[in-house]
Structure formats: C-alpha cells, structure tokens
Amino acid sequence: MKLLVCCLLAITCCVLANVDKVERIMKLTEVLKELRHLNKSVEHNGVKLNTPTLDIEECCFLSALECFQKMVPRLNAKLKKLQRKVIKNLSPLTFRGVDSCSQEERENKVCQGCDSYPMKDSREFVQQLESLLQKAMNRLV
Ligand SMILES: *[C@@H]1O[C@H](CO)[C@@H](O)[C@H](O)[C@H]1NC(C)=O
C-alpha cells in the first residue's frame, strides 16, 4: 500500500513538473508571436536603443531581459495595446527556469548595466530580443 502511494506521488509530481514546463514553453512561444506581430507595426525610423548582446554572463539573464523590457516602450509602434502586453510579458515570471541561478546568486552578481550595452537600430533590437526569446526556449526543452 505504502509503495503504491509512493508510486502515485512520484508519477503525479513528474506529470505536474512537465505540465509546468510545457506551460512555460507555451508562454514563451506566445510572447515570441506577439513580438513578431508588434514588430510589423513598428516604424523603424532609425531610433537607436541599448541592446544587450547574447553572450550573457551566467546569472545575468534576467538583468539583460530587464534592459530589453525597459527599451521596448521606446519602439515607435502603432499597436500600443500589444506593445504594453509585450512589455508586461517580458517579466521574470515568464522566464522562470531559464537559468539555474538562485535569487542570492543573482543579487551577488554584478551584471552589465543597461546603459553600457551598445546602441543598435530598432530593427536589430527586435531581432536580438527575438533571439533571446528563442534562446530562453531552447534552455527549457
Ligand atoms: C521586423 O520588421 C522589419 C520590417 O519592418 C523586418 O525587416 C524584420 O525582419 C522584422 N524582424 C523580426 C524579428 O521579425
């Protein structure tokens, strides 16, 4: 009896962990879709934005993400509502589990400041953000 309960618990845990993972991947896929859609409504008129490079240091993923999130409002997008949605979804919550760093490790790490990332054309900025989302997804699968 005990063994059975144990087995059931183990199976339930395993299933739940996977459901959570699938949900996270789906969420990232959604954000990626929104970003591509938003990009279509952006007038790339030469505006330049601080753009994190993708050789992000260990435990600095969320810091780079924060920089992207801070810059997205500066995109000259027609679909304001979608723009707000993208900004909202670029939250650490969406990116749970993409790195294995603890809260403490993150706090102790000095990551590159947003201002120190190179200024890139808005087109390149979106491209880079897209790559970051893809990279995050690859880490989950
Ligand atoms: C964003 O849109 C521009 C055209 O306005 C296009 O050249 C670029 O490839 C698009 N970027 C992405 C990541 O879809």
PDB file of N, CA, C and O in Angstrom, residues 63-93:
ATOM      1  N   SER A  63      18.767  40.203 -15.887  1.00  0.00           N
ATOM      2  CA  SER A  63      19.230  41.586 -15.970  1.00  0.00           C
ATOM      3  C   SER A  63      19.173  42.082 -17.423  1.00  0.00           C
ATOM      4  O   SER A  63      18.733  43.200 -17.702  1.00  0.00           O
ATOM      5  N   ALA A  64      19.605  41.219 -18.348  1.00  0.00           N
ATOM      6  CA  ALA A  64      19.534  41.560 -19.772  1.00  0.00           C
ATOM      7  C   ALA A  64      18.080  41.712 -20.208  1.00  0.00           C
ATOM      8  O   ALA A  64      17.719  42.641 -20.933  1.00  0.00           O
ATOM      9  N   LEU A  65      17.261  40.813 -19.709  1.00  0.00           N
ATOM     10  CA  LEU A  65      15.840  40.863 -20.028  1.00  0.00           C
ATOM     11  C   LEU A  65      15.216  42.176 -19.571  1.00  0.00           C
ATOM     12  O   LEU A  65      14.449  42.818 -20.287  1.00  0.00           O
ATOM     13  N   GLU A  66      15.599  42.587 -18.378  1.00  0.00           N
ATOM     14  CA  GLU A  66      15.089  43.828 -17.802  1.00  0.00           C
ATOM     15  C   GLU A  66      15.435  45.011 -18.712  1.00  0.00           C
ATOM     16  O   GLU A  66      14.655  45.930 -18.891  1.00  0.00           O
ATOM     17  N   CYS A  67      16.631  44.948 -19.285  1.00  0.00           N
ATOM     18  CA  CYS A  67      17.065  46.010 -20.192  1.00  0.00           C
ATOM     19  C   CYS A  67      16.184  46.033 -21.445  1.00  0.00           C
ATOM     20  O   CYS A  67      15.719  47.087 -21.868  1.00  0.00           O
ATOM     21  N   PHE A  68      15.932  44.870 -22.007  1.00  0.00           N
ATOM     22  CA  PHE A  68      15.036  44.803 -23.168  1.00  0.00           C
ATOM     23  C   PHE A  68      13.672  45.373 -22.808  1.00  0.00           C
ATOM     24  O   PHE A  68      13.098  46.161 -23.543  1.00  0.00           O
ATOM     25  N   GLN A  69      13.193  44.957 -21.630  1.00  0.00           N
ATOM     26  CA  GLN A  69      11.866  45.383 -21.197  1.00  0.00           C
ATOM     27  C   GLN A  69      11.796  46.908 -21.056  1.00  0.00           C
ATOM     28  O   GLN A  69      10.802  47.528 -21.385  1.00  0.00           O
ATOM     29  N   LYS A  70      12.883  47.469 -20.599  1.00  0.00           N
ATOM     30  CA  LYS A  70      12.947  48.908 -20.402  1.00  0.00           C
ATOM     31  C   LYS A  70      12.949  49.659 -21.737  1.00  0.00           C
ATOM     32  O   LYS A  70      12.485  50.792 -21.821  1.00  0.00           O
ATOM     33  N   MET A  71      13.497  49.027 -22.762  1.00  0.00           N
ATOM     34  CA  MET A  71      13.656  49.684 -24.059  1.00  0.00           C
ATOM     35  C   MET A  71      12.439  49.548 -24.974  1.00  0.00           C
ATOM     36  O   MET A  71      12.211  50.420 -25.813  1.00  0.00           O
ATOM     37  N   VAL A  72      11.677  48.471 -24.802  1.00  0.00           N
ATOM     38  CA  VAL A  72      10.547  48.230 -25.714  1.00  0.00           C
ATOM     39  C   VAL A  72       9.579  49.434 -25.807  1.00  0.00           C
ATOM     40  O   VAL A  72       9.106  49.740 -26.898  1.00  0.00           O
ATOM     41  N   PRO A  73       9.309  50.131 -24.695  1.00  0.00           N
ATOM     42  CA  PRO A  73       8.394  51.283 -24.812  1.00  0.00           C
ATOM     43  C   PRO A  73       8.884  52.361 -25.773  1.00  0.00           C
ATOM     44  O   PRO A  73       8.092  53.173 -26.253  1.00  0.00           O
ATOM     45  N   ARG A  74      10.163  52.357 -26.070  1.00  0.00           N
ATOM     46  CA  ARG A  74      10.695  53.397 -26.962  1.00  0.00           C
ATOM     47  C   ARG A  74      10.518  53.054 -28.437  1.00  0.00           C
ATOM     48  O   ARG A  74      10.814  53.871 -29.304  1.00  0.00           O
ATOM     49  N   LEU A  75      10.078  51.838 -28.696  1.00  0.00           N
ATOM     50  CA  LEU A  75       9.808  51.469 -30.090  1.00  0.00           C
ATOM     51  C   LEU A  75       8.614  52.271 -30.580  1.00  0.00           C
ATOM     52  O   LEU A  75       7.617  52.413 -29.880  1.00  0.00           O
ATOM     53  N   ASN A  76       8.737  52.745 -31.789  1.00  0.00           N
ATOM     54  CA  ASN A  76       7.672  53.546 -32.351  1.00  0.00           C
ATOM     55  C   ASN A  76       6.602  52.634 -32.960  1.00  0.00           C
ATOM     56  O   ASN A  76       6.515  52.476 -34.173  1.00  0.00           O
ATOM     57  N   ALA A  77       5.783  52.036 -32.086  1.00  0.00           N
ATOM     58  CA  ALA A  77       4.809  51.038 -32.535  1.00  0.00           C
ATOM     59  C   ALA A  77       3.409  51.630 -32.629  1.00  0.00           C
ATOM     60  O   ALA A  77       3.027  52.468 -31.816  1.00  0.00           O
ATOM     61  N   LYS A  78       2.683  51.176 -33.630  1.00  0.00           N
ATOM     62  CA  LYS A  78       1.298  51.652 -33.781  1.00  0.00           C
ATOM     63  C   LYS A  78       0.376  50.908 -32.828  1.00  0.00           C
ATOM     64  O   LYS A  78      -0.563  51.493 -32.297  1.00  0.00           O
ATOM     65  N   LEU A  79       0.641  49.624 -32.625  1.00  0.00           N
ATOM     66  CA  LEU A  79      -0.238  48.824 -31.767  1.00  0.00           C
ATOM     67  C   LEU A  79       0.174  48.978 -30.301  1.00  0.00           C
ATOM     68  O   LEU A  79       0.897  48.157 -29.747  1.00  0.00           O
ATOM     69  N   LYS A  80      -0.333  50.050 -29.701  1.00  0.00           N
ATOM     70  CA  LYS A  80       0.084  50.387 -28.324  1.00  0.00           C
ATOM     71  C   LYS A  80      -0.332  49.328 -27.312  1.00  0.00           C
ATOM     72  O   LYS A  80       0.389  49.049 -26.356  1.00  0.00           O
ATOM     73  N   LYS A  81      -1.507  48.771 -27.530  1.00  0.00           N
ATOM     74  CA  LYS A  81      -2.018  47.786 -26.591  1.00  0.00           C
ATOM     75  C   LYS A  81      -1.132  46.534 -26.614  1.00  0.00           C
ATOM     76  O   LYS A  81      -0.779  45.984 -25.573  1.00  0.00           O
ATOM     77  N   LEU A  82      -0.761  46.147 -27.825  1.00  0.00           N
ATOM     78  CA  LEU A  82       0.103  44.978 -27.974  1.00  0.00           C
ATOM     79  C   LEU A  82       1.483  45.266 -27.385  1.00  0.00           C
ATOM     80  O   LEU A  82       2.109  44.417 -26.760  1.00  0.00           O
ATOM     81  N   GLN A  83       1.922  46.497 -27.570  1.00  0.00           N
ATOM     82  CA  GLN A  83       3.220  46.908 -27.026  1.00  0.00           C
ATOM     83  C   GLN A  83       3.219  46.768 -25.499  1.00  0.00           C
ATOM     84  O   GLN A  83       4.154  46.210 -24.920  1.00  0.00           O
ATOM     85  N   ARG A  84       2.135  47.199 -24.878  1.00  0.00           N
ATOM     86  CA  ARG A  84       2.029  47.078 -23.418  1.00  0.00           C
ATOM     87  C   ARG A  84       2.007  45.617 -22.990  1.00  0.00           C
ATOM     88  O   ARG A  84       2.601  45.245 -21.987  1.00  0.00           O
ATOM     89  N   LYS A  85       1.350  44.792 -23.810  1.00  0.00           N
ATOM     90  CA  LYS A  85       1.266  43.373 -23.498  1.00  0.00           C
ATOM     91  C   LYS A  85       2.653  42.731 -23.554  1.00  0.00           C
ATOM     92  O   LYS A  85       3.022  41.958 -22.664  1.00  0.00           O
ATOM     93  N   VAL A  86       3.390  43.071 -24.585  1.00  0.00           N
ATOM     94  CA  VAL A  86       4.743  42.525 -24.727  1.00  0.00           C
ATOM     95  C   VAL A  86       5.601  42.939 -23.533  1.00  0.00           C
ATOM     96  O   VAL A  86       6.311  42.120 -22.947  1.00  0.00           O
ATOM     97  N   ILE A  87       5.495  44.215 -23.167  1.00  0.00           N
ATOM     98  CA  ILE A  87       6.286  44.717 -22.036  1.00  0.00           C
ATOM     99  C   ILE A  87       5.932  43.934 -20.768  1.00  0.00           C
ATOM    100  O   ILE A  87       6.813  43.501 -20.024  1.00  0.00           O
ATOM    101  N   LYS A  88       4.652  43.754 -20.574  1.00  0.00           N
ATOM    102  CA  LYS A  88       4.181  43.034 -19.388  1.00  0.00           C
ATOM    103  C   LYS A  88       4.710  41.593 -19.378  1.00  0.00           C
ATOM    104  O   LYS A  88       5.153  41.071 -18.357  1.00  0.00           O
ATOM    105  N   ASN A  89       4.687  40.992 -20.552  1.00  0.00           N
ATOM    106  CA  ASN A  89       5.089  39.581 -20.634  1.00  0.00           C
ATOM    107  C   ASN A  89       6.600  39.373 -20.579  1.00  0.00           C
ATOM    108  O   ASN A  89       7.062  38.254 -20.369  1.00  0.00           O
ATOM    109  N   LEU A  90       7.352  40.431 -20.772  1.00  0.00           N
ATOM    110  CA  LEU A  90       8.810  40.302 -20.644  1.00  0.00           C
ATOM    111  C   LEU A  90       9.205  40.403 -19.176  1.00  0.00           C
ATOM    112  O   LEU A  90      10.180  41.046 -18.824  1.00  0.00           O
ATOM    113  N   SER A  91       8.429  39.763 -18.327  1.00  0.00           N
ATOM    114  CA  SER A  91       8.710  39.823 -16.894  1.00  0.00           C
ATOM    115  C   SER A  91       9.468  38.562 -16.480  1.00  0.00           C
ATOM    116  O   SER A  91       9.396  37.542 -17.165  1.00  0.00           O
ATOM    117  N   PRO A  92      10.171  38.640 -15.369  1.00  0.00           N
ATOM    118  CA  PRO A  92      10.929  37.469 -14.904  1.00  0.00           C
ATOM    119  C   PRO A  92      10.049  36.228 -14.760  1.00  0.00           C
ATOM    120  O   PRO A  92      10.508  35.107 -14.935  1.00  0.00           O
ATOM    121  N   LEU A  93       8.768  36.453 -14.481  1.00  0.00           N
ATOM    122  CA  LEU A  93       7.832  35.340 -14.304  1.00  0.00           C
ATOM    123  C   LEU A  93       7.742  34.469 -15.556  1.00  0.00           C
ATOM    124  O   LEU A  93       7.664  33.243 -15.480  1.00  0.00           O
TER     125      LEU A  93
END
